[in-house]
CSV table of C-alpha atoms and ligand atoms in Angstrom, one decimal:
chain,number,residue,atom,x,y,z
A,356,UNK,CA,15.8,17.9,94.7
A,357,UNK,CA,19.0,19.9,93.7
A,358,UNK,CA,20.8,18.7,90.7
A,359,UNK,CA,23.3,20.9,89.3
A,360,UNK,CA,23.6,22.1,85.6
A,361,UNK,CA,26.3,24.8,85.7
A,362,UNK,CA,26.2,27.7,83.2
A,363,UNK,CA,26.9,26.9,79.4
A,364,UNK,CA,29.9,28.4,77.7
A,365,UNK,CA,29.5,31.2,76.3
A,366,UNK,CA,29.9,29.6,72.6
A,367,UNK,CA,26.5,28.5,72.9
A,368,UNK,CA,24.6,31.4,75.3
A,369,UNK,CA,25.9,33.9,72.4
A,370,UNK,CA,25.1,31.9,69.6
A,371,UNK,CA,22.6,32.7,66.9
A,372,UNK,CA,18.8,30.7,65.9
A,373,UNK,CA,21.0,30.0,62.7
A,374,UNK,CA,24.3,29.0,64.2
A,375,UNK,CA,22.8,26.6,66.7
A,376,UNK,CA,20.9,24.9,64.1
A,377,UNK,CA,23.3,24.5,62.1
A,378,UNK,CA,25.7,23.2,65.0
A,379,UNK,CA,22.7,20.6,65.7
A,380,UNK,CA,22.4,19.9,62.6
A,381,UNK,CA,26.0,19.1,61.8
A,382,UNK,CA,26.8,16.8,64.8
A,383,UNK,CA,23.5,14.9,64.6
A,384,UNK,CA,24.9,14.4,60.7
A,385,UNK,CA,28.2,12.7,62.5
A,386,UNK,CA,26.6,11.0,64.9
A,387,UNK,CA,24.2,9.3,62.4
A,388,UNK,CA,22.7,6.1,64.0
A,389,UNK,CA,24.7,6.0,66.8
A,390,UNK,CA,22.5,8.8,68.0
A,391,UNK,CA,18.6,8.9,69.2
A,392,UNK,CA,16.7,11.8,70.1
A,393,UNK,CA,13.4,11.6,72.1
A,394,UNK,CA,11.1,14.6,72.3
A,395,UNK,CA,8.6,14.7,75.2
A,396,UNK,CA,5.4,17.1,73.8
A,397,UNK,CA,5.9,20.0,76.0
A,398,UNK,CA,9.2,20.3,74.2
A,399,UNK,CA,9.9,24.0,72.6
A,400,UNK,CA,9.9,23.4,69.1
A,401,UNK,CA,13.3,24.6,68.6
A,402,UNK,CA,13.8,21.1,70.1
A,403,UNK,CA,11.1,19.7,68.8
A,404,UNK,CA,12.6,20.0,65.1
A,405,UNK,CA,15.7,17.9,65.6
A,406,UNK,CA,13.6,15.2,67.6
A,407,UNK,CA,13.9,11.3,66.2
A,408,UNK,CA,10.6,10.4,68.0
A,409,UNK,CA,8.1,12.3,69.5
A,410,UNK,CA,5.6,11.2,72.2
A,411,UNK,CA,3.8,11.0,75.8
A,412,UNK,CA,6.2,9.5,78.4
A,413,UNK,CA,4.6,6.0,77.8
A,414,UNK,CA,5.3,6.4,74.3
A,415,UNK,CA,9.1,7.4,74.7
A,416,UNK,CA,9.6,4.9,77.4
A,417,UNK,CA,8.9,2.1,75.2
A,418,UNK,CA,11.0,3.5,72.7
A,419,UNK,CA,14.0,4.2,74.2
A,420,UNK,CA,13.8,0.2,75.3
A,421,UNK,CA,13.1,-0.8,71.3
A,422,UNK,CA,16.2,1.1,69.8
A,423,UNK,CA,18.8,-1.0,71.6
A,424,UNK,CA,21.0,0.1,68.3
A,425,UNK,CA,21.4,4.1,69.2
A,426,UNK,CA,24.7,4.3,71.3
A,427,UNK,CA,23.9,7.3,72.9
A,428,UNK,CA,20.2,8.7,73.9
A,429,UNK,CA,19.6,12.3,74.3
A,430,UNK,CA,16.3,12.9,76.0
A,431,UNK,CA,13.9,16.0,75.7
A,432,UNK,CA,12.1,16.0,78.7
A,433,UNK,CA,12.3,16.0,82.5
A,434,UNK,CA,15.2,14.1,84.5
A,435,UNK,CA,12.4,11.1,85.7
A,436,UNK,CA,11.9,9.9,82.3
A,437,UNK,CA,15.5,10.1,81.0
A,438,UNK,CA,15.9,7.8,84.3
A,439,UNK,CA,13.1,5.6,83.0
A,440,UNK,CA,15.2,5.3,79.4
A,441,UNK,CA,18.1,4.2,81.8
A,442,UNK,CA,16.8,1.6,83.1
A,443,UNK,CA,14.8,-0.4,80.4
A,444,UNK,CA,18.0,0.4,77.7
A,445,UNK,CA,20.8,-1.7,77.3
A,446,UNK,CA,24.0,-1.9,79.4
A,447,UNK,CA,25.7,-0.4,76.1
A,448,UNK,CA,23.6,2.7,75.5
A,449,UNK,CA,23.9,5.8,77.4
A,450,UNK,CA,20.8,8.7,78.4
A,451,UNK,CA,21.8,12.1,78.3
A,452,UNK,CA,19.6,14.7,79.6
A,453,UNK,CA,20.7,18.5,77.9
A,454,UNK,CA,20.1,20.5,81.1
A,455,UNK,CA,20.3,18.4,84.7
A,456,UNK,CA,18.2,21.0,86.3
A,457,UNK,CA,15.2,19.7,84.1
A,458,UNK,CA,13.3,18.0,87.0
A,459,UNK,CA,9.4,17.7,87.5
A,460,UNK,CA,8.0,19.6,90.6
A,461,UNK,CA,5.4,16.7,91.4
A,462,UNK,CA,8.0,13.9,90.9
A,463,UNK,CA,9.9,16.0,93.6
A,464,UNK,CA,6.3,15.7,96.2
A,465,UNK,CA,7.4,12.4,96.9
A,466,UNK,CA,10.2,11.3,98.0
A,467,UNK,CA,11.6,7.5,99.0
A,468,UNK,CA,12.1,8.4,102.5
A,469,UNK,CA,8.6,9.5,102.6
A,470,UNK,CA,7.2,6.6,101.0
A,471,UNK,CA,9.4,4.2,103.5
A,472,UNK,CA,7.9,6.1,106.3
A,473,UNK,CA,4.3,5.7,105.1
A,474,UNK,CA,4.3,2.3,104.6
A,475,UNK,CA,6.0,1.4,107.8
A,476,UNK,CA,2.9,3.4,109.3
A,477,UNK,CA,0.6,1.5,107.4
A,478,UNK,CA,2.0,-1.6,108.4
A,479,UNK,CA,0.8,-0.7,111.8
A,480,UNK,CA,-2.5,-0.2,111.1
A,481,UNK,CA,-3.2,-2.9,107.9
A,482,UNK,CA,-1.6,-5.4,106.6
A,483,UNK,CA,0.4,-3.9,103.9
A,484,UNK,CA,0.6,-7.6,101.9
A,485,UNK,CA,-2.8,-6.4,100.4
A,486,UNK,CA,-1.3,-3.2,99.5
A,487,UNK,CA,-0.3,-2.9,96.0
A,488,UNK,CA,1.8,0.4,95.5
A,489,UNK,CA,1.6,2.3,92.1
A,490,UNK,CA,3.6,5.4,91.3
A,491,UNK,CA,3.0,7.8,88.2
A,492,UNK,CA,6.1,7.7,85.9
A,493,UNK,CA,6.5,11.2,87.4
A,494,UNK,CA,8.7,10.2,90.2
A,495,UNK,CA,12.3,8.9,90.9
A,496,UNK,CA,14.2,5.9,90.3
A,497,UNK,CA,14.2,5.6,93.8
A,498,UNK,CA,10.2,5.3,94.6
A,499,UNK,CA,9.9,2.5,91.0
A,500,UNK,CA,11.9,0.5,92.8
A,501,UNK,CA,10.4,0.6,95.9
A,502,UNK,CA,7.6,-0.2,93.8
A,503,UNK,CA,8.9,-3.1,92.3
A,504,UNK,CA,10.1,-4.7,95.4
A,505,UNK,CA,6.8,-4.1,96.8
A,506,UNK,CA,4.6,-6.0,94.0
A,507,UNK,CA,3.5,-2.8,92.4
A,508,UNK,CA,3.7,-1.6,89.4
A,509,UNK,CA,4.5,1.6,87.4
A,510,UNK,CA,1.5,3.4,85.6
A,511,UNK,CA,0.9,6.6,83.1
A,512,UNK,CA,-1.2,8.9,82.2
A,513,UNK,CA,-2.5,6.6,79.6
A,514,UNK,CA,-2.7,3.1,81.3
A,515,UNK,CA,-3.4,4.3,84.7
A,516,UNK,CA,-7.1,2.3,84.4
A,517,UNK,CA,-5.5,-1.0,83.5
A,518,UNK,CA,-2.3,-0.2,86.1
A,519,UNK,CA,-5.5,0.2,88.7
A,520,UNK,CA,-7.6,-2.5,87.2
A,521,UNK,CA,-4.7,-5.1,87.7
A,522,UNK,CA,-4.0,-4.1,90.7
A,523,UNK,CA,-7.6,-4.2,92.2
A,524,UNK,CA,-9.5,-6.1,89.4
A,525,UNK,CA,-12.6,-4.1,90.1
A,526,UNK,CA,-14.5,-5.9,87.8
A,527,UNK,CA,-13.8,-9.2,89.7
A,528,UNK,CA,-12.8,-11.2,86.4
A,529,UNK,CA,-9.3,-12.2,87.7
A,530,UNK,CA,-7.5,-12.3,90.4
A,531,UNK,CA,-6.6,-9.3,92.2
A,532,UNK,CA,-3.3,-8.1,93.1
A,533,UNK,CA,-4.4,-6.5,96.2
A,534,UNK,CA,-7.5,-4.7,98.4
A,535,UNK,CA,-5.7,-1.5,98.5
A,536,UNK,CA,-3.5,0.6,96.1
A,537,UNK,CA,-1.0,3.8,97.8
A,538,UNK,CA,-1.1,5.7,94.9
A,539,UNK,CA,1.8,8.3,94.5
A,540,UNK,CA,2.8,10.8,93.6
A,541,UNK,CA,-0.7,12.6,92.0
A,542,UNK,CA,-3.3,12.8,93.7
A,543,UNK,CA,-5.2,13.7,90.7
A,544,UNK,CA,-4.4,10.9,88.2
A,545,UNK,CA,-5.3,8.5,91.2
A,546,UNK,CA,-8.6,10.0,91.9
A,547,UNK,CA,-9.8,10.9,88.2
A,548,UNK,CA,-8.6,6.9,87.3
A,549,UNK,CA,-10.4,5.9,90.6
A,550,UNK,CA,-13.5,7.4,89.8
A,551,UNK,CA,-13.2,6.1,86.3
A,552,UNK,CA,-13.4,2.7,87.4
A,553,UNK,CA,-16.4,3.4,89.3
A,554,UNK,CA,-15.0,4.1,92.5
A,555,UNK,CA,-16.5,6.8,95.1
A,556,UNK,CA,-15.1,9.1,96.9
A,557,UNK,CA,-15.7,7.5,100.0
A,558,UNK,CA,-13.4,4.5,98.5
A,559,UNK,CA,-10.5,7.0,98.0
A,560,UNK,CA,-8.8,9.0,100.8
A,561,UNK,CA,-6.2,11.8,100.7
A,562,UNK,CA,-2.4,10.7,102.4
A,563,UNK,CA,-1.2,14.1,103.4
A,564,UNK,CA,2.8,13.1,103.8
A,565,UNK,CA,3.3,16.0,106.4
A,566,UNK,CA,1.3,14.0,108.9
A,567,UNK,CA,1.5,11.3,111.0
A,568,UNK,CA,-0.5,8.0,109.0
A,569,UNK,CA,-1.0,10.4,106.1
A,570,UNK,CA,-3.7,12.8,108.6
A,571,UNK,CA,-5.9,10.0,108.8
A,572,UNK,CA,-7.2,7.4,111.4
A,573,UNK,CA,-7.0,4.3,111.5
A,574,UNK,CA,-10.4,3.6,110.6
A,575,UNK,CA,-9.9,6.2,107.3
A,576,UNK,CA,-7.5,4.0,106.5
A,577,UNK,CA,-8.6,0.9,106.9
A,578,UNK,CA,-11.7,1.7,104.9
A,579,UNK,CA,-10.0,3.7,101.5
A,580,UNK,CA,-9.7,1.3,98.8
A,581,UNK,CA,-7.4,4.2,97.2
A,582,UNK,CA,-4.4,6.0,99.5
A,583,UNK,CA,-4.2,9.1,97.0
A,584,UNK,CA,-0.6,11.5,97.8
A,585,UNK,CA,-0.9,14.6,98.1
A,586,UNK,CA,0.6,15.3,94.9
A,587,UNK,CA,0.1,17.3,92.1
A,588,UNK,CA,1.0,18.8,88.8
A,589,UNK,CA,1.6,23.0,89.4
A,590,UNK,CA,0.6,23.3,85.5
A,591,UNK,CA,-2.4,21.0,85.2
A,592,UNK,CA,-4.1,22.4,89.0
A,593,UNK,CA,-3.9,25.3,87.3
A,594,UNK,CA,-7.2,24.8,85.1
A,595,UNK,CA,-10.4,25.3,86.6
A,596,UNK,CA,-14.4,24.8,85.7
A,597,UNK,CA,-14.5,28.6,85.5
A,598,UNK,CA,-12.5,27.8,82.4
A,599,UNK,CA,-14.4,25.7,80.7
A,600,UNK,CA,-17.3,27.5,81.6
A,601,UNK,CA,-16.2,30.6,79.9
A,602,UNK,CA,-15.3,28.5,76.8
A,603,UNK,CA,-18.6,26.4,76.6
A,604,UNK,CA,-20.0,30.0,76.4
A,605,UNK,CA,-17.9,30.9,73.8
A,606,UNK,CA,-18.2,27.7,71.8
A,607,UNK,CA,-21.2,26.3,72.4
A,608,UNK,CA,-20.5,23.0,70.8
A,609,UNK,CA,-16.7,23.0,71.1
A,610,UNK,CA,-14.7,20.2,72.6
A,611,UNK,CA,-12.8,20.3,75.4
A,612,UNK,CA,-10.0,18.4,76.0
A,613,UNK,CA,-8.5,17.7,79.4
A,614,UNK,CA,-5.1,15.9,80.9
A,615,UNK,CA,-6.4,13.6,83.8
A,616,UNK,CA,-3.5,15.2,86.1
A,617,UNK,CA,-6.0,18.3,86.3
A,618,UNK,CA,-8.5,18.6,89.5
A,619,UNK,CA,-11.5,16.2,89.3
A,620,UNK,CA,-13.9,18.6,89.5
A,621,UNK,CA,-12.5,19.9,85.6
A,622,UNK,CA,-12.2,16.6,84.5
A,623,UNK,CA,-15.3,15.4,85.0
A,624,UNK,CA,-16.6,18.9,82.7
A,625,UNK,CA,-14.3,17.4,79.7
A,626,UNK,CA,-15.4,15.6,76.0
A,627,UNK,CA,-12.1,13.6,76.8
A,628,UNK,CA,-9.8,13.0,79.5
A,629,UNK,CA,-6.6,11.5,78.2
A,630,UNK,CA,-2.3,11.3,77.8
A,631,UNK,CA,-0.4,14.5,75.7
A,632,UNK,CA,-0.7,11.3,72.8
A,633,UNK,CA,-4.4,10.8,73.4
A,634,UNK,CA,-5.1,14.6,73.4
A,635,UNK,CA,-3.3,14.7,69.8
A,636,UNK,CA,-5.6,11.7,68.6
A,637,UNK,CA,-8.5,13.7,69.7
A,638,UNK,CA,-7.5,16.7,67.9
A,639,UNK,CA,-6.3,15.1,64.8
A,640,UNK,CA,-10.1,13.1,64.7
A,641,UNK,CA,-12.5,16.3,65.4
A,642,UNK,CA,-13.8,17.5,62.1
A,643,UNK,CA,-12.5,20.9,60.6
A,644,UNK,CA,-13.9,24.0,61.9
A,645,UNK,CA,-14.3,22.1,65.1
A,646,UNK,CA,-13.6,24.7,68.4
A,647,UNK,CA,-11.3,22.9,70.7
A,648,UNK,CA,-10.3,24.1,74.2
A,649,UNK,CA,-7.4,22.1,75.7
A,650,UNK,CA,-6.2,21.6,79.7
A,651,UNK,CA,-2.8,20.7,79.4
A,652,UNK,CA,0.6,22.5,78.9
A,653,UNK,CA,1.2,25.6,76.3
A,654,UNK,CA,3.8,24.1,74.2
A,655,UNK,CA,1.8,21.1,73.2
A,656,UNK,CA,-1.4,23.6,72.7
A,657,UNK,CA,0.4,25.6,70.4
A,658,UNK,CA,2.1,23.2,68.1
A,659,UNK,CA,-2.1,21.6,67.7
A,660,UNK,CA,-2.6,25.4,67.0
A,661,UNK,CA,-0.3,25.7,64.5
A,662,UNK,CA,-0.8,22.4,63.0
A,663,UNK,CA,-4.5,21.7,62.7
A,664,UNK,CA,-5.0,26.4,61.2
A,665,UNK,CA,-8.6,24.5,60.0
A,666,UNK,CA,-9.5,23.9,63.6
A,667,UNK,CA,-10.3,26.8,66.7
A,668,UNK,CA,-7.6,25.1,69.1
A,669,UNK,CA,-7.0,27.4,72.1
A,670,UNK,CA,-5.5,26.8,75.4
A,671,UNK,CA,-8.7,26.6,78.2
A,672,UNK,CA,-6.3,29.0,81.1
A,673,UNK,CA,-6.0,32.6,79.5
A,674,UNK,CA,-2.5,32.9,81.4
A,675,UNK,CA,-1.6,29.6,80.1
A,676,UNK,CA,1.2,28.3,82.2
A,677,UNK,CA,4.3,26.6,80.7
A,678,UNK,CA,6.1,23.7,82.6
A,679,UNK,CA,8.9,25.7,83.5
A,680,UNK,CA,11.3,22.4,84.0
A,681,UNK,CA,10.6,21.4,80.3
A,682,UNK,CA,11.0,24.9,79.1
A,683,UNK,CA,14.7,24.5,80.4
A,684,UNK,CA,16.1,22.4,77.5
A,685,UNK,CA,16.8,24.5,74.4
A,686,UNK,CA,19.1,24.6,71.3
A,687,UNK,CA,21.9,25.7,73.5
A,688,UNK,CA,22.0,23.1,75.7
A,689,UNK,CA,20.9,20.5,72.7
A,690,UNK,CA,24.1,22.1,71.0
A,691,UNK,CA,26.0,21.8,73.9
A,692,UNK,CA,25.5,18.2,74.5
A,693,UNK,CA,25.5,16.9,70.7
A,694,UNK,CA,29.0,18.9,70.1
A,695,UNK,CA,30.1,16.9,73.4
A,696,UNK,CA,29.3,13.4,71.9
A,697,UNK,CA,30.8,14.4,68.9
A,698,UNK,CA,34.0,15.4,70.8
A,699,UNK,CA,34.1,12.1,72.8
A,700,UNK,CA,33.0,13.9,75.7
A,701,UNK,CA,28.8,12.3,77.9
A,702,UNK,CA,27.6,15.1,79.1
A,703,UNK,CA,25.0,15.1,81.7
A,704,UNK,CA,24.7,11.0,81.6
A,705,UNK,CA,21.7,9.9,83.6
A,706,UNK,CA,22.8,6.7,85.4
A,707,UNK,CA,20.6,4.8,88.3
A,708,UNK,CA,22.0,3.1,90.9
A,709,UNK,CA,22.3,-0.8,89.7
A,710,UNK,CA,20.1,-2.0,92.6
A,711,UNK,CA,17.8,0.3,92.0
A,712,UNK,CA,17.6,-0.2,88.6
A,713,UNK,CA,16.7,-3.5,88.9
A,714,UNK,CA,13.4,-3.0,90.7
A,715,UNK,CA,12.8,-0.1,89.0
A,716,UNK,CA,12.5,-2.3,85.6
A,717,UNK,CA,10.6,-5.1,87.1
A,718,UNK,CA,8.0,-2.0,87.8
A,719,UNK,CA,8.3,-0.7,84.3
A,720,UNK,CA,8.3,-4.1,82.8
A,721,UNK,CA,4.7,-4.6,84.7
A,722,UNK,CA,3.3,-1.4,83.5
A,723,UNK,CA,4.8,-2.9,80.1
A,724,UNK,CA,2.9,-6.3,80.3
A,725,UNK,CA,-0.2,-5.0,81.6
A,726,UNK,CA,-0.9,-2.6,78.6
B,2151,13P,P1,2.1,12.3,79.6
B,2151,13P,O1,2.2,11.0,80.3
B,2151,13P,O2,0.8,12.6,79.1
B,2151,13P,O3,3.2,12.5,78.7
B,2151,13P,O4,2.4,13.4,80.8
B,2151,13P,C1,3.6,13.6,81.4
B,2151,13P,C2,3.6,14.8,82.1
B,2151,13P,O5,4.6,15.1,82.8
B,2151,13P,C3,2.4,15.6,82.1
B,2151,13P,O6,2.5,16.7,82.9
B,2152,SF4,FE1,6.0,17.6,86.0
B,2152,SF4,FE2,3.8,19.0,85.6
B,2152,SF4,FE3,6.0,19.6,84.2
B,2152,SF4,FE4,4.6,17.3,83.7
B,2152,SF4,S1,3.9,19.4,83.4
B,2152,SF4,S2,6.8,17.5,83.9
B,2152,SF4,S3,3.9,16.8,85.8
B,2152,SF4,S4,5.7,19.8,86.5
């Protein structure tokens, strides 16, 4: 998806550590309560610092919609979730994202004229009434709407079990929303969730956009209880059982930590599978002197590094891969946008369409009931 962020002037590409903090520092001062700055965890910390709340994207979702006071929210993280804040704040407040070109490379795998297609090829083959669709918060406006119009319902890393358990009531205690879920946009999330719940992998089968029904047969279809897209995170396929091989070795008796958008086959190796805000619990919980090997991205591995110096935290991929999209927001572009609201001037305002908008929250305001 292009979005453009043109270059910043050179006021703030030039400017010192110092002078950009103290920039940041000044207009967040005049902007006082009218002002609300979310951090996503993957956040630098030179972002991190001036950050009002901190959290997963569940936890900042639910934020942004509880601070109906801040005029203006300026969110740290990728272009889906400042859409997110969008739609479930107030008519009055407005989402600013500091650099436009902040996007999320999985949200990107699906797109809504993809999804249209599939589901109009599904249709063909199964009644799609019995369908329930459930997108990742990694993914557009666009595709939680379609989501909402379609019964569905939006999910995260941390309430992806009871998004799926609504939706298929696998323990047969209510009354299900569906037979089937199309789970988009990662593949991984839906699988490690599905087998969670105790589903095989016969029950789940792979949609491969590129082909026509998703490179299955009818039959395929007609017998997955889970549609998985062919999603996926570039950081979190990253990790692999050779890592946590190499770091059991190391550790005997160390933890490891894993973020369920990571390949099954290293999930199912983990102490824990869990959300950026359930990997923090983890950490915070295991006893000092405790060896911990984390699968998620470098930033957040860090900062548990730096904050828990009486535990052994270390990232599980030696080359430890940053999200390059989150690494795009810095102090310039934090300067650059706070100086702008001080001036009079929304920069980089992330709107949604008012139609889409409005399925969008019915989505998020599921996911919001349900957990
Ligand atoms: P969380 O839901 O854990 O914040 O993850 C969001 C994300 O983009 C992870 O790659
Ligand atoms: Fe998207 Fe992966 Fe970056 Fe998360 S870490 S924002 S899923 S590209």
């Amino acid at each position: 998806m292009i979005r453009l962020q043109g270059a910043l002037p050179e006021r703030y590409t030039d400017a010192s550590p110092d002078e950009l903090s103290s920039w940041i520092g000044a207009a967040k001062a005049t902007l006082g309560d009218r002002l609300f700055i979310l951090g996503h965890h993957y956040q630098r910390d030179e972002v991190m610092a001036w950050a009002d709340a901190r959290g997963d994207s569940f936890g900042l979702s639910k934020m942004a919609a509880e601070r109906t006071d801040a005029e203006f929210i300026v969110f740290c993280g990728v272009h889906f979730m400042a859409e997110s804040a969008d739609v479930l704040t107030a008519d009055h407040q407005q989402v600013l994202l500091p650099d436009l070109n902040a996007g999320c490379s999985m949200a990107d795998m699906a797109d809504i004229d993809a999804v249209e297609e599939a589901w109009d090829a599904l249709a063909k083959v199964t009644d799609v009434e019995r369908i329930v669709p459930i997108t990742y918060m990694n993914s557009s406006a666009a595709l939680k709407a379609f989501v909402g119009a379609h019964g569905g319902a939006v999910c995260t890393s941390s309430n992806a079990r009871a998004v799926l358990t609504w939706a298929l009531d696998p323990d047969r205690t209510g009354q299900a929303m569906g037979d089937k879920v199309l789970f988009f946009p990662d593949q991984h999330l839906g699988r490690n969730t599905g087998f969670q719940l105790g589903y095989g992998a016969g029950d789940m089968a792979l949609w491969n956009p590129r082909f026509a029904l998703g490179g299955l047969d009818d039959a395929e279809v007609k017998a997955a209880t889970l549609l998985l897209w062919k999603g996926h995170c570039s950081v979190h396929q990253r990790f692999r059982p050779e890592h946590v091989a190499a770091f059991r070795t190391e550790h005997p008796g160390g933890i490891v930590l894993i973020h369920p958008e990571c390949a099954h086959d290293v999930v199912e190796l983990a102490d824990e599978v869990g959300s950026t805000d359930a990997i923090i619990r983890a950490v915070e919980a295991a006893p000092a002197g405790s060896a911990i090997g984390i699968a998620t991205e470098i930033h957040l591995v860090k900062r548990l590094a730096d904050t828990h110096p009486d535990k052994q935290i270390s990232c599980l991929d030696p080359l430890v891969c940053p999200c390059s999209t989150m690494f795009r927001i810095d102090a310039p572009h934090l300067a650059w946008i706070l100086e702008g609201l001080v001036g009079g001037e929304v920069r980089n305002r992330i709107t949604v369409e008012k139609d889409t908008a409005r399925w969008a929250r019915v989505a998020l305001e599921r996911m919001l009931a349900i957990t």
